[in-house]
PDB file of C-alpha atoms in Angstrom:
ATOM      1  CA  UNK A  61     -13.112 -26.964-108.427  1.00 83.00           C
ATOM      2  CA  UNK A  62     -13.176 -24.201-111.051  1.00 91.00           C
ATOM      3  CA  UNK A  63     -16.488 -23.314-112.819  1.00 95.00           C
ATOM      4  CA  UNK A  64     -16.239 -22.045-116.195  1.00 97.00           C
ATOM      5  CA  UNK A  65     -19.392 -20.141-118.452  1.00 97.00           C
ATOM      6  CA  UNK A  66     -18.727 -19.086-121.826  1.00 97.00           C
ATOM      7  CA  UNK A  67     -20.537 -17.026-124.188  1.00 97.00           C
ATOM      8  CA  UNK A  68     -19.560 -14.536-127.027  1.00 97.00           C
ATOM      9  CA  UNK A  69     -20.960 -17.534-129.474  1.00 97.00           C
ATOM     10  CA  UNK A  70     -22.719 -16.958-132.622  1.00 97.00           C
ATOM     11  CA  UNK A  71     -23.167 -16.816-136.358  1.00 98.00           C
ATOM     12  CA  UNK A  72     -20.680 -15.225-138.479  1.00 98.00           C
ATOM     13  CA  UNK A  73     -19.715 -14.906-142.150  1.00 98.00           C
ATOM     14  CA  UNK A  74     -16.117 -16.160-143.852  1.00 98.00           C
ATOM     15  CA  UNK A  75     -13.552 -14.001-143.018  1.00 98.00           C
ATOM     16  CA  UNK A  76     -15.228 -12.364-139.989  1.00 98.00           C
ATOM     17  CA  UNK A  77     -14.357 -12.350-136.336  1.00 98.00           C
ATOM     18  CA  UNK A  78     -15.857 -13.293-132.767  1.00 98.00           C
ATOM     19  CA  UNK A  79     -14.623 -12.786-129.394  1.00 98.00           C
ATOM     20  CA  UNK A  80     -15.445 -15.703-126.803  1.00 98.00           C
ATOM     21  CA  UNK A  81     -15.531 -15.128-122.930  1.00 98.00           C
ATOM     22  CA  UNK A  82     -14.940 -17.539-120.212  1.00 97.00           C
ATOM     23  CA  UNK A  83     -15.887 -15.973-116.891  1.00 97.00           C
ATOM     24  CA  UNK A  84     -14.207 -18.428-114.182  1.00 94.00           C
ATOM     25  CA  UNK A  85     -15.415 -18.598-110.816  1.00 90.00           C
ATOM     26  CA  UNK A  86     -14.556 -21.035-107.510  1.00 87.00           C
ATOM     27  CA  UNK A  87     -10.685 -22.312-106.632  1.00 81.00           C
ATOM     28  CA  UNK A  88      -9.200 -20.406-109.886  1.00 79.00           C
ATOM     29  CA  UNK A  89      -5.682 -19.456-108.237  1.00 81.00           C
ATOM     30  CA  UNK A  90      -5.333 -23.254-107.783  1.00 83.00           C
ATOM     31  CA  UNK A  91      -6.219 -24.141-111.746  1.00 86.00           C
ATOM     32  CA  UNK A  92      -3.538 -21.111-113.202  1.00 90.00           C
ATOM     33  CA  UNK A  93      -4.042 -23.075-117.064  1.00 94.00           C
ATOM     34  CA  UNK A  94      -6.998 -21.704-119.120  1.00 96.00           C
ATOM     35  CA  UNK A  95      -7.798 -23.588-122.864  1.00 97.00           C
ATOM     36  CA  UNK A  96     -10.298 -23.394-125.773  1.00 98.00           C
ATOM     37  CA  UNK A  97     -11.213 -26.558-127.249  1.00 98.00           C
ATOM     38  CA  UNK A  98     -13.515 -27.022-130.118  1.00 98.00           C
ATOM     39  CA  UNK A  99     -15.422 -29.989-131.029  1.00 98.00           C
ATOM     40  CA  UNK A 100     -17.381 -29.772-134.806  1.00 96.00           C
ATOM     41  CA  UNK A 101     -20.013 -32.403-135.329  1.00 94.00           C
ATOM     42  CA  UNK A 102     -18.852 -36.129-135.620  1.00 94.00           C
ATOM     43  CA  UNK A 103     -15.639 -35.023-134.534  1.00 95.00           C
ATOM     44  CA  UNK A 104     -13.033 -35.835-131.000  1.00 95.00           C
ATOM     45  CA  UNK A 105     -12.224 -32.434-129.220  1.00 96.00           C
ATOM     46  CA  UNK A 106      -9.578 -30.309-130.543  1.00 97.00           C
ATOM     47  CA  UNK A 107      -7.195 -28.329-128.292  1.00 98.00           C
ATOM     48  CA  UNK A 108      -6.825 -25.217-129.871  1.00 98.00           C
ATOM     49  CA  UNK A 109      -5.073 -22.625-127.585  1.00 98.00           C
ATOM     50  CA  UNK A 110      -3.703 -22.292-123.917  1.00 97.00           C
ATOM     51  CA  UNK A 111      -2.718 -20.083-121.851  1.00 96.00           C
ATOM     52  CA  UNK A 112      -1.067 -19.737-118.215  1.00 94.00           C
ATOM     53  CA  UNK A 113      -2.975 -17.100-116.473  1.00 90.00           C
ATOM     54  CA  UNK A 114      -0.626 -16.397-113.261  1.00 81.00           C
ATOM     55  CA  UNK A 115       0.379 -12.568-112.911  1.00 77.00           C
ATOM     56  CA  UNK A 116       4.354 -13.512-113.701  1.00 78.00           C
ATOM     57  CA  UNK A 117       2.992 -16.177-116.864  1.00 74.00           C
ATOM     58  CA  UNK A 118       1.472 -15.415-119.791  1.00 86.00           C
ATOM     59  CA  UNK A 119       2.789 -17.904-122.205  1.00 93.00           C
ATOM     60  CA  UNK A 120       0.470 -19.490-124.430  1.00 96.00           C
ATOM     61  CA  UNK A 121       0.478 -22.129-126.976  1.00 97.00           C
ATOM     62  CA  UNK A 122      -1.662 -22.722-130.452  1.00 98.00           C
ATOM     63  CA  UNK A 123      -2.983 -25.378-132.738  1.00 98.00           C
ATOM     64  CA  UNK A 124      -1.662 -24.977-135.432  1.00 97.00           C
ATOM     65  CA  UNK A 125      -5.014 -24.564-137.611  1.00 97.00           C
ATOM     66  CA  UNK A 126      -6.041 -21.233-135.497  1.00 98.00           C
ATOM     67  CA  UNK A 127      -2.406 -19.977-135.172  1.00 98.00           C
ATOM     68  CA  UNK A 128      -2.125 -16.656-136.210  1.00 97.00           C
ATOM     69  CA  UNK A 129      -5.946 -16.498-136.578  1.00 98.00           C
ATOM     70  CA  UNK A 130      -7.153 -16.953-132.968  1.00 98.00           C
ATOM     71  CA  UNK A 131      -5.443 -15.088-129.603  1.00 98.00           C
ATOM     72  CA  UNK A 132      -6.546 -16.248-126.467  1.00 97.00           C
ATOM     73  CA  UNK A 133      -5.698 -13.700-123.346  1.00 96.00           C
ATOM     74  CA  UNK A 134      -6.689 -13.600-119.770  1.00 95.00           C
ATOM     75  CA  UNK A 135      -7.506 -10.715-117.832  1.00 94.00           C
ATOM     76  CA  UNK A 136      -6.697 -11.123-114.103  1.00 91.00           C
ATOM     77  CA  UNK A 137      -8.981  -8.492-112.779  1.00 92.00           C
ATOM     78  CA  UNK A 138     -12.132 -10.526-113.224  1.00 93.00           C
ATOM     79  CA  UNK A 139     -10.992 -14.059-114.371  1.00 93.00           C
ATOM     80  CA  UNK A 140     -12.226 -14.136-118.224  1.00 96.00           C
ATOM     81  CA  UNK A 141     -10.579 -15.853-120.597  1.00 97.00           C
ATOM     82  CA  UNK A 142     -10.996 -14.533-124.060  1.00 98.00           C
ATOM     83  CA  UNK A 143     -10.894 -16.431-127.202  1.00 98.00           C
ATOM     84  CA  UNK A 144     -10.133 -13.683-130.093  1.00 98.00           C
ATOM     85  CA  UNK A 145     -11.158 -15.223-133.807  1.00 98.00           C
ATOM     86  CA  UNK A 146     -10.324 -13.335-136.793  1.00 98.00           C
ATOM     87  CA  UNK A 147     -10.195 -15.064-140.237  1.00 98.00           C
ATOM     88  CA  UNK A 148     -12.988 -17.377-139.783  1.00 98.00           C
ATOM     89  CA  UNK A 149     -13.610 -20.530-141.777  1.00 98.00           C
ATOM     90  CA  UNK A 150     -16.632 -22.595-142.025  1.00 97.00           C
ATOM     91  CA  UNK A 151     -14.329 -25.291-140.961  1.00 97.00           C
ATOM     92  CA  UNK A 152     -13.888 -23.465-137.526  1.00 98.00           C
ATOM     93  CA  UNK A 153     -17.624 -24.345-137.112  1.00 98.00           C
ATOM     94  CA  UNK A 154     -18.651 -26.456-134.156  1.00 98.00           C
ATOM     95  CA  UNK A 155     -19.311 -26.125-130.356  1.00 98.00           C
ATOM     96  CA  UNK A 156     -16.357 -24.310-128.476  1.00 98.00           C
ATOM     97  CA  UNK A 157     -15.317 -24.976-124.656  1.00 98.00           C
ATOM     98  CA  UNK A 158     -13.337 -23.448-122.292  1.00 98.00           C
ATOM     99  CA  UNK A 159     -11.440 -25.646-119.882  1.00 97.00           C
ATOM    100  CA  UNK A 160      -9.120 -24.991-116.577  1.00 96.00           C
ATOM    101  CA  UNK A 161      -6.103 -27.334-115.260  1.00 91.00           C
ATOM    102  CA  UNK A 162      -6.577 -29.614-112.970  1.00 89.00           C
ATOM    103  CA  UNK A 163      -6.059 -28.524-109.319  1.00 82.00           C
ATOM    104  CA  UNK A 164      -2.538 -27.831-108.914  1.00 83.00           C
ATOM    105  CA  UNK A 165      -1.082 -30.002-111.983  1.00 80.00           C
ATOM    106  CA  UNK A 166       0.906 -28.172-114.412  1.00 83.00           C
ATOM    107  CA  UNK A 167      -1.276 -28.239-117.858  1.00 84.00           C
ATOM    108  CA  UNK A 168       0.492 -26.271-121.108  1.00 91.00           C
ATOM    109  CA  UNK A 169      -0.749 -28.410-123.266  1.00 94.00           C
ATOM    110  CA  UNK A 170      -3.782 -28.966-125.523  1.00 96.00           C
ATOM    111  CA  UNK A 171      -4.684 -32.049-124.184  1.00 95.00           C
ATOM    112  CA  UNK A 172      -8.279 -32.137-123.121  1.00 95.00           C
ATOM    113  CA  UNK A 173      -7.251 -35.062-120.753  1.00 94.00           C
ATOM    114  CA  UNK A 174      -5.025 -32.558-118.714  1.00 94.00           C
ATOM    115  CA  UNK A 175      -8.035 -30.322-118.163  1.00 95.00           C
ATOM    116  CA  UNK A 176     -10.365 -31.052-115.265  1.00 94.00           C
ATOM    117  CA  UNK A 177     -13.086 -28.397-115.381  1.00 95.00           C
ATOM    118  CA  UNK A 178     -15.254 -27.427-118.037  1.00 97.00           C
ATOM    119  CA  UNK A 179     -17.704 -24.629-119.690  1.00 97.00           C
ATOM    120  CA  UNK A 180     -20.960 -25.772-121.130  1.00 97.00           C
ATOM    121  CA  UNK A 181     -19.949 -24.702-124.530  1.00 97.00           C
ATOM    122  CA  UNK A 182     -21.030 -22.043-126.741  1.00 98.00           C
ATOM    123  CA  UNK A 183     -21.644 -22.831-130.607  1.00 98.00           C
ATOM    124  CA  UNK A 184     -19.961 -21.102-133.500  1.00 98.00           C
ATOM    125  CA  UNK A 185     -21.317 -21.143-136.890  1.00 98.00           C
ATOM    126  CA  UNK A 186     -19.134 -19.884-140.110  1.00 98.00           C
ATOM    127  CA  UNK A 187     -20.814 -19.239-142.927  1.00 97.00           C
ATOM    128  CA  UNK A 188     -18.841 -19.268-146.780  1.00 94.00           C
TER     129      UNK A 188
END
């Protein structure tokens, strides 16, 4: 079992930028997929990036409503996952999760059914 806490969240105007962390502790090496989902109110949970955070991977994969926008990286050294947002909308408004695999399935996707472990969230507000 992974646990996940994220912060970085906050209130921004149009067009500026956050950076959301995701400190991971617990059975991480056995979890190696890292994802940001956001859910806005009334709304299902939207995968919006993923990344695999093994030394030799790397690859990651976007929604395509934060792509070129939003980077998400990983930094091995002390198991954060970062969520980089530049351009914001007020559409990217709403509560924003981080999520690991589950234990030793293969999860590149932005499925939030392929993700066993969960953050508590940490809201996002975009002002226009």
């Amino acid at each position: 079992q992974v646990q996940l806490v994220e912060s970085g969240g906050g209130s921004v105007q149009a067009g500026g930028s956050l950076t959301l962390s995701c400190a991971a502790s617990g059975y991480t090496y056995s979890s190696p997929f890292r994802a940001w989902f956001r859910q806005a109110a009334g709304k299902e949970r939207e995968g919006l990036a993923v990344i695999h955070t093994t030394p030799s991977g790397g690859s990651t994969l976007y929604a395509d409503s934060v792509k070129g926008r939003f980077t998400i990286s990983h930094d091995n050294s002390n198991m954060t996952t970062y969520l980089q947002m530049n351009s914001l909308k007020p559409e990217d408004t709403g509560m924003y999760y981080c999520a690991a695999s589950w234990t030793w399935i293969y999860s590149f996707s932005l499925k939030a059914s392929d993700f066993g472990s969960w953050g508590q969230g940490t809201q996002v507000t975009v002002s226009s």
